[in-house]
PDB file of C-alpha atoms in Angstrom:
ATOM      1  CA  GLU A   1       0.000   0.000   0.000  1.00 79.00           C
ATOM      2  CA  GLN A   2       2.767   2.416   0.934  1.00 77.00           C
ATOM      3  CA  TYR A   3       4.601   1.573  -2.300  1.00 77.00           C
ATOM      4  CA  LYS A   4       1.418   2.363  -4.182  1.00 82.00           C
ATOM      5  CA  HIS A   5       1.235   5.801  -2.523  1.00 83.00           C
ATOM      6  CA  VAL A   6       4.900   6.485  -3.252  1.00 82.00           C
ATOM      7  CA  ASP A   7       4.398   5.415  -6.853  1.00 84.00           C
ATOM      8  CA  MET A   8       1.308   7.617  -7.189  1.00 84.00           C
ATOM      9  CA  ALA A   9       3.141  10.575  -5.632  1.00 85.00           C
ATOM     10  CA  ARG A  10       6.026  10.082  -8.069  1.00 84.00           C
ATOM     11  CA  GLU A  11       3.595   9.866 -10.988  1.00 86.00           C
ATOM     12  CA  LEU A  12       1.804  13.014  -9.804  1.00 82.00           C
ATOM     13  CA  ALA A  13       5.128  14.858  -9.582  1.00 85.00           C
ATOM     14  CA  GLU A  14       5.954  13.749 -13.138  1.00 84.00           C
ATOM     15  CA  HIS A  15       2.585  14.990 -14.380  1.00 86.00           C
ATOM     16  CA  ASN A  16       3.042  18.313 -12.617  1.00 81.00           C
ATOM     17  CA  GLY A  17       6.490  18.687 -14.164  1.00 80.00           C
ATOM     18  CA  ALA A  18       5.135  17.819 -17.594  1.00 85.00           C
ATOM     19  CA  GLU A  19       2.311  20.316 -17.107  1.00 87.00           C
ATOM     20  CA  GLY A  20       4.837  23.039 -16.319  1.00 86.00           C
ATOM     21  CA  ASP A  21       6.825  22.129 -19.427  1.00 88.00           C
ATOM     22  CA  LEU A  22       3.676  22.244 -21.552  1.00 90.00           C
ATOM     23  CA  GLU A  23       2.725  25.637 -20.130  1.00 92.00           C
ATOM     24  CA  ALA A  24       6.205  26.961 -20.926  1.00 93.00           C
ATOM     25  CA  ASP A  25       5.995  25.521 -24.456  1.00 94.00           C
ATOM     26  CA  TYR A  26       2.548  27.065 -24.918  1.00 96.00           C
ATOM     27  CA  GLN A  27       3.799  30.467 -23.746  1.00 97.00           C
ATOM     28  CA  ALA A  28       6.814  30.282 -26.055  1.00 98.00           C
ATOM     29  CA  ALA A  29       4.576  29.345 -29.001  1.00 98.00           C
ATOM     30  CA  SER A  30       2.157  32.140 -28.135  1.00 98.00           C
ATOM     31  CA  ASP A  31       4.997  34.670 -27.941  1.00 98.00           C
ATOM     32  CA  HIS A  32       6.353  33.462 -31.283  1.00 98.00           C
ATOM     33  CA  LEU A  33       2.909  33.726 -32.880  1.00 99.00           C
ATOM     34  CA  ASN A  34       2.581  37.299 -31.630  1.00 99.00           C
ATOM     35  CA  LEU A  35       5.971  38.159 -33.132  1.00 99.00           C
ATOM     36  CA  VAL A  36       5.016  36.605 -36.469  1.00 99.00           C
ATOM     37  CA  GLN A  37       1.674  38.439 -36.538  1.00 99.00           C
ATOM     38  CA  THR A  38       3.403  41.720 -35.713  1.00 99.00           C
ATOM     39  CA  ALA A  39       5.953  41.099 -38.471  1.00 99.00           C
ATOM     40  CA  LEU A  40       3.157  40.401 -40.964  1.00 98.00           C
ATOM     41  CA  ARG A  41       1.394  43.640 -40.045  1.00 99.00           C
ATOM     42  CA  GLN A  42       4.673  45.519 -40.463  1.00 99.00           C
ATOM     43  CA  GLN A  43       5.195  43.907 -43.881  1.00 98.00           C
ATOM     44  CA  GLU A  44       1.699  45.014 -44.913  1.00 98.00           C
ATOM     45  CA  LYS A  45       2.485  48.564 -43.784  1.00 98.00           C
ATOM     46  CA  ILE A  46       5.761  48.483 -45.707  1.00 98.00           C
ATOM     47  CA  GLY A  47       3.910  47.319 -48.819  1.00 98.00           C
ATOM     48  CA  ARG A  48       1.397  50.151 -48.517  1.00 98.00           C
ATOM     49  CA  SER A  49       4.193  52.660 -47.933  1.00 98.00           C
ATOM     50  CA  GLU A  50       6.064  51.432 -51.003  1.00 98.00           C
ATOM     51  CA  ALA A  51       2.904  51.815 -53.101  1.00 98.00           C
ATOM     52  CA  ASP A  52       2.430  55.336 -51.718  1.00 98.00           C
ATOM     53  CA  LEU A  53       6.043  56.180 -52.556  1.00 98.00           C
ATOM     54  CA  ASP A  54       5.615  54.910 -56.104  1.00 98.00           C
ATOM     55  CA  GLU A  55       2.530  57.086 -56.530  1.00 98.00           C
ATOM     56  CA  LEU A  56       4.304  60.111 -55.068  1.00 98.00           C
ATOM     57  CA  GLN A  57       7.276  59.536 -57.374  1.00 98.00           C
ATOM     58  CA  ILE A  58       4.960  59.560 -60.401  1.00 98.00           C
ATOM     59  CA  ARG A  59       3.265  62.739 -59.197  1.00 98.00           C
ATOM     60  CA  LEU A  60       6.641  64.381 -58.575  1.00 98.00           C
ATOM     61  CA  GLU A  61       7.798  63.513 -62.081  1.00 98.00           C
ATOM     62  CA  GLU A  62       4.577  64.993 -63.486  1.00 98.00           C
ATOM     63  CA  GLN A  63       5.091  68.170 -61.458  1.00 98.00           C
ATOM     64  CA  ASN A  64       8.701  68.416 -62.643  1.00 98.00           C
ATOM     65  CA  GLU A  65       7.470  68.195 -66.236  1.00 98.00           C
ATOM     66  CA  VAL A  66       4.961  70.992 -65.580  1.00 98.00           C
ATOM     67  CA  VAL A  67       7.691  73.150 -64.030  1.00 98.00           C
ATOM     68  CA  ALA A  68      10.067  72.448 -66.936  1.00 98.00           C
ATOM     69  CA  GLU A  69       7.353  73.411 -69.438  1.00 97.00           C
ATOM     70  CA  ALA A  70       6.579  76.589 -67.500  1.00 98.00           C
ATOM     71  CA  ILE A  71      10.261  77.555 -67.435  1.00 97.00           C
ATOM     72  CA  GLU A  72      10.527  76.870 -71.158  1.00 96.00           C
ATOM     73  CA  ARG A  73       7.464  79.039 -71.886  1.00 96.00           C
ATOM     74  CA  GLN A  74       8.815  81.806 -69.672  1.00 96.00           C
ATOM     75  CA  GLU A  75      12.147  81.737 -71.490  1.00 94.00           C
ATOM     76  CA  GLU A  76      10.329  81.866 -74.847  1.00 93.00           C
ATOM     77  CA  ASN A  77       8.268  84.837 -73.685  1.00 93.00           C
ATOM     78  CA  GLU A  78      11.366  86.671 -72.473  1.00 91.00           C
ATOM     79  CA  ALA A  79      13.193  86.099 -75.764  1.00 77.00           C
TER      80      ALA A  79
END
């Protein structure tokens, strides 16, 4: 009977240790998931920013063309 209790106590201690390990593994996986999700959101923001930059570059080039044409017309008018 006493051996049975000792065996059960040992088994309970093993289960408690395994439970602690599982909780630590779960927390590590949860932390990793949060990092991955944050990285994905940052990648999405970077993608949107790159698209915005491309659009701004096009608009800047268009504005530079307008300025160049205006300068050319001004020079023609002054001549």
